[in-house]
Amino acid sequence: MKPKILLIYTGGTIGMIKDPETGVLRAFDFDNLLIKIPELKLLACDIETVSFKEPIDSSNMNPSYWVQIAEIIEKHYQSFDGFVILHGSDTMSYTASALSFMLENLTKPVVFTGSQLPIGDLRTDAKENLITSIQVASLQKRDKPVIKEVGLYFEYKLYRANRTTKINAEHFEAFSSPNYQDLVESGVHLRVNEEFLWKPNSRRKLKVHKHMDDNIVLIKLFPGINISTIECMLNRPNLKGAILETYGAGNCTTERWFIDALKKAISKGVHIINVTQCSGGSVLMGQYETSTQLKKIGVISGEDMTTEAAICKLMYMLGSKISDTDFKSVYETPLRGEMS
Ligand code: ASP
């Protein structure tokens, strides 16, 4: 039996084709995918496609589209062996991170991919990304999928999705996973780094979480950020959580007004998470005097999570109504391999 792969097209550059006469980019007709990309027929799997009614540029992505993707996977979960999601690269790390939290007990591959150049372009990176993503999603060992998590495939590498970040707007190598090893490398052969794959408990049933609470803010520190900016963000009505992007290993100013503003928000029940602005490495509160106060007032450590994963984990946990008493310890626990 050949593996069955569902290809879900949400939008983005990958699905565009340039009119050879006018040079204008227009949406590619995914219903005729196998005719347009005959190479796909050579793959050892059966492919079916489903598309968003109105494909979007991923800069327009939001949690209601995340729910749409989760529902497509939920609906087809039993009848397909793997899922490949075509998505614009701009916010792909956010959507892929969100899906990793929304799909609890996932035991099948969900591979996000996209491209820097449209699929109809002569020098496109779309074909390689698409074909290898399908191959990766089709990998099986003793009739079971090899990949059992949400991944992101781009330019010869499969990464754990919730460890990725978009690092380049121009290079074909547009993503990186600074704090976690690559899951699969594509050369002459596909090299699977088995020891780094997520190994879920396969007896548990897939549970799809559809409530992502967006009552959060992202505060990126910079020298010169002042009390009115911080208070304006922390006094936003109905605020439930804040991601604080700090310096280095989780450091911030020791000025009293800053710590007092955070303390006041925490006392009102706002969960504050500390992640670093650095692209690699981890928050380690208490290492310097400039982070000791944060630890004391109950700021949660985001450790080595990307900002993308930290935001999605916060929305997911707020949406799942985790109690205030458990919130800090659950947030500081890896749920889907998003932190070390
Ligand atoms: N703006 C596009 C998007 O994210 C870029 C891309 O597809 O890579 O939808």
CSV table of C-alpha atoms and ligand atoms in Angstrom, one decimal:
chain,number,residue,atom,x,y,z
A,1,MET,CA,0.0,0.0,0.0
A,2,LYS,CA,1.4,3.4,-1.0
A,3,PRO,CA,1.2,6.1,1.7
A,4,LYS,CA,-1.6,8.7,1.2
A,5,ILE,CA,-0.5,12.3,1.4
A,6,LEU,CA,-2.9,15.3,1.7
A,7,LEU,CA,-1.5,18.5,0.3
A,8,ILE,CA,-3.1,21.6,1.8
A,9,TYR,CA,-2.6,24.8,0.0
A,10,THR,CA,-3.1,28.0,2.1
A,11,GLY,CA,-1.4,30.5,-0.2
A,12,GLY,CA,2.0,32.2,-0.5
A,13,THR,CA,4.6,32.5,-3.2
A,14,ILE,CA,4.9,28.7,-3.7
A,15,GLY,CA,1.4,28.6,-5.3
A,16,MET,CA,2.1,31.4,-7.8
A,17,ILE,CA,2.8,31.1,-11.5
A,18,LYS,CA,4.2,33.9,-13.7
A,19,ASP,CA,2.2,34.5,-16.8
A,20,PRO,CA,5.0,34.1,-19.5
A,21,GLU,CA,3.6,36.9,-21.6
A,22,THR,CA,2.7,39.6,-19.0
A,23,GLY,CA,5.0,38.6,-16.2
A,24,VAL,CA,2.2,38.9,-13.7
A,25,LEU,CA,2.0,36.5,-10.8
A,26,ARG,CA,-1.2,34.6,-10.4
A,27,ALA,CA,-2.5,31.7,-8.2
A,28,PHE,CA,-1.6,28.3,-9.5
A,29,ASP,CA,-4.5,25.8,-10.0
A,30,PHE,CA,-3.7,23.1,-7.5
A,31,ASP,CA,-6.5,20.9,-8.9
A,32,ASN,CA,-4.3,20.2,-11.9
A,33,LEU,CA,-1.1,19.8,-9.8
A,34,LEU,CA,-0.2,16.4,-11.1
A,35,ILE,CA,-0.6,17.5,-14.7
A,36,LYS,CA,1.5,20.7,-14.1
A,37,ILE,CA,4.2,18.9,-12.1
A,38,PRO,CA,4.5,15.5,-13.7
A,39,GLU,CA,7.5,14.6,-11.5
A,40,LEU,CA,5.0,14.1,-8.6
A,41,LYS,CA,3.7,11.0,-10.4
A,42,LEU,CA,7.1,9.4,-9.8
A,43,LEU,CA,6.7,9.6,-6.1
A,44,ALA,CA,5.8,6.4,-4.3
A,45,CYS,CA,2.7,7.8,-2.7
A,46,ASP,CA,-0.9,8.9,-3.6
A,47,ILE,CA,-1.5,12.6,-3.4
A,48,GLU,CA,-4.7,14.5,-3.0
A,49,THR,CA,-5.0,18.2,-2.7
A,50,VAL,CA,-7.3,20.6,-0.8
A,51,SER,CA,-7.0,24.4,-1.0
A,52,PHE,CA,-8.1,27.4,1.0
A,53,LYS,CA,-11.1,28.9,-0.8
A,54,GLU,CA,-9.2,32.1,-1.0
A,55,PRO,CA,-5.5,31.5,-0.7
A,56,ILE,CA,-3.7,34.2,1.4
A,57,ASP,CA,-0.4,35.9,1.6
A,58,SER,CA,0.9,34.6,4.9
A,59,SER,CA,1.2,38.1,6.3
A,60,ASN,CA,-2.6,38.0,6.6
A,61,MET,CA,-2.4,34.8,8.7
A,62,ASN,CA,-4.2,34.8,12.1
A,63,PRO,CA,-5.5,32.2,14.6
A,64,SER,CA,-8.8,31.6,12.8
A,65,TYR,CA,-6.8,30.3,9.8
A,66,TRP,CA,-4.8,28.1,12.1
A,67,VAL,CA,-8.0,26.6,13.2
A,68,GLN,CA,-9.1,26.0,9.6
A,69,ILE,CA,-5.8,24.1,8.9
A,70,ALA,CA,-6.2,22.1,12.2
A,71,GLU,CA,-9.8,21.2,11.2
A,72,ILE,CA,-8.7,20.0,7.7
A,73,ILE,CA,-6.1,17.7,9.3
A,74,GLU,CA,-8.7,16.6,11.9
A,75,LYS,CA,-11.2,15.7,9.2
A,76,HIS,CA,-8.7,13.7,7.1
A,77,TYR,CA,-6.6,12.4,9.9
A,78,GLN,CA,-7.7,8.7,9.7
A,79,SER,CA,-7.7,8.5,5.9
A,80,PHE,CA,-4.2,10.0,5.2
A,81,ASP,CA,-0.7,8.9,6.3
A,82,GLY,CA,0.8,12.4,6.2
A,83,PHE,CA,0.0,16.1,5.5
A,84,VAL,CA,2.0,18.7,3.6
A,85,ILE,CA,1.0,22.3,4.1
A,86,LEU,CA,2.0,24.9,1.5
A,87,HIS,CA,2.2,28.2,3.2
A,88,GLY,CA,3.9,31.6,2.6
A,89,SER,CA,7.3,31.7,4.3
A,90,ASP,CA,6.8,35.1,6.1
A,91,THR,CA,4.7,33.7,9.0
A,92,MET,CA,5.3,30.0,8.4
A,93,SER,CA,7.2,29.5,11.7
A,94,TYR,CA,4.2,31.0,13.6
A,95,THR,CA,1.6,28.8,12.0
A,96,ALA,CA,3.7,25.7,12.2
A,97,SER,CA,4.5,26.4,15.9
A,98,ALA,CA,0.8,27.0,16.6
A,99,LEU,CA,-0.2,23.8,14.9
A,100,SER,CA,2.4,21.8,16.9
A,101,PHE,CA,0.5,22.9,20.1
A,102,MET,CA,-3.0,22.6,18.7
A,103,LEU,CA,-2.4,19.0,17.5
A,104,GLU,CA,-1.9,17.1,20.8
A,105,ASN,CA,-0.9,13.4,20.5
A,106,LEU,CA,0.0,13.8,16.8
A,107,THR,CA,1.5,10.6,15.4
A,108,LYS,CA,1.6,11.4,11.7
A,109,PRO,CA,3.8,13.9,9.8
A,110,VAL,CA,2.6,17.4,9.2
A,111,VAL,CA,5.2,19.1,7.0
A,112,PHE,CA,5.1,22.9,6.3
A,113,THR,CA,6.8,24.2,3.2
A,114,GLY,CA,6.8,27.1,0.8
A,115,SER,CA,9.3,28.8,-1.4
A,116,GLN,CA,11.1,32.0,-2.1
A,117,LEU,CA,10.3,31.9,-5.9
A,118,PRO,CA,7.0,31.0,-7.4
A,119,ILE,CA,6.5,27.4,-8.6
A,120,GLY,CA,6.2,28.6,-12.2
A,121,ASP,CA,9.6,30.5,-12.1
A,122,LEU,CA,12.5,29.1,-14.1
A,123,ARG,CA,14.9,29.2,-11.1
A,124,THR,CA,12.2,28.2,-8.6
A,125,ASP,CA,13.1,26.5,-5.2
A,126,ALA,CA,9.4,25.5,-5.0
A,127,LYS,CA,9.7,22.1,-6.8
A,128,GLU,CA,12.5,20.8,-4.6
A,129,ASN,CA,10.8,22.0,-1.4
A,130,LEU,CA,7.4,20.5,-2.5
A,131,ILE,CA,8.8,17.2,-3.8
A,132,THR,CA,11.1,16.5,-0.9
A,133,SER,CA,8.4,17.6,1.7
A,134,ILE,CA,6.1,15.0,0.2
A,135,GLN,CA,8.8,12.4,0.3
A,136,VAL,CA,9.6,13.2,3.9
A,137,ALA,CA,5.9,12.9,4.8
A,138,SER,CA,5.8,9.6,3.0
A,139,LEU,CA,8.7,8.0,4.9
A,140,GLN,CA,7.6,4.9,6.6
A,141,LYS,CA,9.2,2.2,8.7
A,142,ARG,CA,7.2,-1.1,9.3
A,143,ASP,CA,4.1,0.6,7.9
A,144,LYS,CA,4.3,3.5,10.4
A,145,PRO,CA,5.3,7.1,9.6
A,146,VAL,CA,8.9,8.0,10.5
A,147,ILE,CA,8.0,11.6,11.3
A,148,LYS,CA,5.4,12.0,14.0
A,149,GLU,CA,5.4,15.7,14.6
A,150,VAL,CA,5.0,19.1,12.9
A,151,GLY,CA,8.1,19.9,10.8
A,152,LEU,CA,9.1,22.6,8.4
A,153,TYR,CA,11.0,21.7,5.3
A,154,PHE,CA,13.0,24.3,3.4
A,155,GLU,CA,16.2,24.2,1.3
A,156,TYR,CA,17.3,20.6,1.9
A,157,LYS,CA,16.4,20.5,5.6
A,158,LEU,CA,13.5,19.3,7.7
A,159,TYR,CA,13.4,21.2,11.0
A,160,ARG,CA,11.2,20.8,14.1
A,161,ALA,CA,8.6,23.5,13.3
A,162,ASN,CA,8.4,25.0,16.7
A,163,ARG,CA,12.2,25.6,16.7
A,164,THR,CA,12.3,27.6,13.5
A,165,THR,CA,12.5,31.2,12.6
A,166,LYS,CA,12.6,33.0,9.3
A,167,ILE,CA,16.1,34.5,9.0
A,168,ASN,CA,16.4,35.7,5.4
A,169,ALA,CA,14.0,37.4,3.0
A,170,GLU,CA,16.1,36.7,-0.1
A,171,HIS,CA,18.2,33.5,0.3
A,172,PHE,CA,16.8,30.1,-0.6
A,173,GLU,CA,18.0,29.1,2.9
A,174,ALA,CA,15.3,31.2,4.6
A,175,PHE,CA,14.9,29.4,7.9
A,176,SER,CA,17.1,28.3,10.7
A,177,SER,CA,16.6,26.2,13.9
A,178,PRO,CA,19.3,27.8,16.1
A,179,ASN,CA,18.6,25.7,19.2
A,180,TYR,CA,17.7,22.3,17.8
A,181,GLN,CA,19.3,19.8,15.4
A,182,ASP,CA,17.9,19.2,11.9
A,183,LEU,CA,15.5,16.3,11.7
A,184,VAL,CA,16.2,15.3,8.1
A,185,GLU,CA,18.9,16.4,5.7
A,186,SER,CA,18.3,16.0,1.9
A,187,GLY,CA,21.3,15.2,-0.2
A,188,VAL,CA,21.7,12.3,-2.6
A,189,HIS,CA,19.9,10.4,0.1
A,190,LEU,CA,17.4,11.6,2.8
A,191,ARG,CA,19.4,11.4,6.0
A,192,VAL,CA,17.0,11.0,9.0
A,193,ASN,CA,18.5,12.0,12.3
A,194,GLU,CA,16.5,9.5,14.3
A,195,GLU,CA,17.7,10.4,17.7
A,196,PHE,CA,16.3,14.0,17.4
A,197,LEU,CA,12.8,13.0,16.2
A,198,TRP,CA,9.8,13.5,18.5
A,199,LYS,CA,8.6,10.2,19.9
A,200,PRO,CA,5.0,10.5,21.0
A,201,ASN,CA,2.9,8.0,22.9
A,202,SER,CA,1.2,6.4,20.0
A,203,ARG,CA,-1.7,4.9,22.0
A,204,ARG,CA,-3.2,8.3,22.8
A,205,LYS,CA,-5.8,9.8,20.5
A,206,LEU,CA,-5.3,12.9,18.5
A,207,LYS,CA,-6.8,15.9,20.4
A,208,VAL,CA,-7.3,19.1,18.4
A,209,HIS,CA,-7.2,22.3,20.4
A,210,LYS,CA,-9.1,25.1,18.7
A,211,HIS,CA,-9.1,27.9,21.1
A,212,MET,CA,-6.1,30.2,20.9
A,213,ASP,CA,-6.4,33.2,23.2
A,214,ASP,CA,-4.9,36.3,21.6
A,215,ASN,CA,-5.1,38.6,24.6
A,216,ILE,CA,-1.4,38.9,24.7
A,217,VAL,CA,1.4,41.4,24.0
A,218,LEU,CA,4.9,41.1,22.8
A,219,ILE,CA,7.3,43.6,24.4
A,220,LYS,CA,10.8,43.9,22.8
A,221,LEU,CA,13.2,45.7,25.1
A,222,PHE,CA,15.5,48.4,23.7
A,223,PRO,CA,17.7,50.9,25.4
A,224,GLY,CA,15.4,53.9,25.8
A,225,ILE,CA,12.1,52.0,26.3
A,226,ASN,CA,10.3,54.1,28.9
A,227,ILE,CA,7.6,53.8,31.5
A,228,SER,CA,4.8,55.1,29.3
A,229,THR,CA,5.4,52.5,26.6
A,230,ILE,CA,5.6,49.7,29.1
A,231,GLU,CA,2.5,50.9,31.0
A,232,CYS,CA,0.6,51.4,27.8
A,233,MET,CA,1.2,47.7,26.8
A,234,LEU,CA,0.7,46.2,30.2
A,235,ASN,CA,-2.5,48.2,30.8
A,236,ARG,CA,-4.2,46.9,27.7
A,237,PRO,CA,-7.8,45.8,28.5
A,238,ASN,CA,-8.2,42.1,29.2
A,239,LEU,CA,-4.5,41.4,29.0
A,240,LYS,CA,-3.7,37.8,30.0
A,241,GLY,CA,-0.1,37.3,29.0
A,242,ALA,CA,3.0,39.1,27.8
A,243,ILE,CA,6.1,37.9,26.1
A,244,LEU,CA,9.1,39.9,27.1
A,245,GLU,CA,12.0,39.8,24.6
A,246,THR,CA,15.0,40.6,26.8
A,247,TYR,CA,18.7,41.0,26.2
A,248,GLY,CA,21.2,38.1,26.1
A,249,ALA,CA,20.5,35.4,28.7
A,250,GLY,CA,17.3,37.0,29.8
A,251,ASN,CA,18.5,40.4,31.1
A,252,CYS,CA,16.7,43.7,31.5
A,253,THR,CA,17.1,47.1,33.1
A,254,THR,CA,17.2,47.1,36.9
A,255,GLU,CA,15.3,50.4,37.0
A,256,ARG,CA,12.6,50.4,39.7
A,257,TRP,CA,9.7,51.6,37.5
A,258,PHE,CA,10.3,48.7,35.1
A,259,ILE,CA,10.3,46.0,37.8
A,260,ASP,CA,7.3,47.6,39.5
A,261,ALA,CA,5.3,47.7,36.3
A,262,LEU,CA,5.9,44.0,35.7
A,263,LYS,CA,5.1,43.2,39.4
A,264,LYS,CA,1.8,45.1,39.2
A,265,ALA,CA,0.8,43.2,36.0
A,266,ILE,CA,1.7,39.8,37.6
A,267,SER,CA,-0.4,40.7,40.7
A,268,LYS,CA,-3.3,41.3,38.3
A,269,GLY,CA,-2.9,37.8,36.9
A,270,VAL,CA,-0.9,38.5,33.8
A,271,HIS,CA,1.5,35.8,32.9
A,272,ILE,CA,4.9,37.2,31.8
A,273,ILE,CA,7.3,35.1,29.8
A,274,ASN,CA,11.0,35.9,29.4
A,275,VAL,CA,12.6,35.0,26.0
A,276,THR,CA,15.8,36.3,24.6
A,277,GLN,CA,16.3,38.6,21.6
A,278,CYS,CA,19.3,36.6,20.6
A,279,SER,CA,18.6,34.1,17.8
A,280,GLY,CA,20.4,31.3,19.7
A,281,GLY,CA,21.0,30.3,23.3
A,282,SER,CA,18.8,30.3,26.4
A,283,VAL,CA,17.3,32.5,29.1
A,284,LEU,CA,19.0,31.9,32.4
A,285,MET,CA,17.3,34.1,35.0
A,286,GLY,CA,19.5,34.7,38.0
A,287,GLN,CA,22.8,34.5,36.2
A,288,TYR,CA,23.2,38.3,36.3
A,289,GLU,CA,21.9,40.9,38.7
A,290,THR,CA,19.9,42.3,35.7
A,291,SER,CA,17.7,39.2,35.6
A,292,THR,CA,17.5,38.2,39.3
A,293,GLN,CA,14.6,40.6,40.0
A,294,LEU,CA,12.6,39.0,37.2
A,295,LYS,CA,13.0,35.6,38.8
A,296,LYS,CA,12.0,37.0,42.2
A,297,ILE,CA,8.7,38.5,41.0
A,298,GLY,CA,7.6,35.3,39.3
A,299,VAL,CA,8.4,35.9,35.6
A,300,ILE,CA,8.3,32.6,33.7
A,301,SER,CA,11.4,31.4,31.8
A,302,GLY,CA,10.9,30.8,28.1
A,303,GLU,CA,14.4,29.1,28.2
A,304,ASP,CA,15.6,28.6,24.6
A,305,MET,CA,12.2,28.9,22.9
A,306,THR,CA,11.9,31.1,19.8
A,307,THR,CA,9.6,34.1,20.1
A,308,GLU,CA,7.3,32.4,17.6
A,309,ALA,CA,6.9,29.3,19.7
A,310,ALA,CA,6.6,31.3,22.9
A,311,ILE,CA,3.7,33.3,21.5
A,312,CYS,CA,1.9,30.3,20.2
A,313,LYS,CA,2.4,28.3,23.4
A,314,LEU,CA,1.1,31.3,25.4
A,315,MET,CA,-2.0,31.5,23.2
A,316,TYR,CA,-2.6,27.8,23.4
A,317,MET,CA,-2.2,27.6,27.2
A,318,LEU,CA,-4.4,30.6,27.8
A,319,GLY,CA,-7.0,29.0,25.4
A,320,SER,CA,-6.7,25.7,27.3
A,321,LYS,CA,-7.6,27.4,30.6
A,322,ILE,CA,-4.6,26.1,32.5
A,323,SER,CA,-5.0,27.2,36.1
A,324,ASP,CA,-3.0,30.2,37.5
A,325,THR,CA,-1.3,27.9,40.0
A,326,ASP,CA,-0.1,25.4,37.4
A,327,PHE,CA,0.6,28.0,34.6
A,328,LYS,CA,4.3,28.7,35.4
A,329,SER,CA,5.3,25.0,35.8
A,330,VAL,CA,3.4,23.9,32.7
A,331,TYR,CA,4.8,26.7,30.6
A,332,GLU,CA,8.4,25.8,31.7
A,333,THR,CA,7.8,22.2,30.7
A,334,PRO,CA,8.5,21.1,27.1
A,335,LEU,CA,5.1,20.1,25.6
A,336,ARG,CA,6.0,19.4,22.0
A,337,GLY,CA,9.8,19.6,22.0
A,338,GLU,CA,9.7,23.4,21.7
A,339,MET,CA,12.3,23.9,24.5
A,340,SER,CA,15.4,21.9,25.6
B,1,ASP,N1,4.7,37.2,1.3
B,1,ASP,C1,4.8,35.8,1.0
B,1,ASP,C2,4.0,35.0,2.1
B,1,ASP,O1,4.5,34.8,3.1
B,1,ASP,C3,6.2,35.3,0.9
B,1,ASP,C4,6.3,33.8,0.7
B,1,ASP,O2,5.4,33.1,0.2
B,1,ASP,O3,7.4,33.3,0.9
B,1,ASP,O4,2.9,34.6,1.8
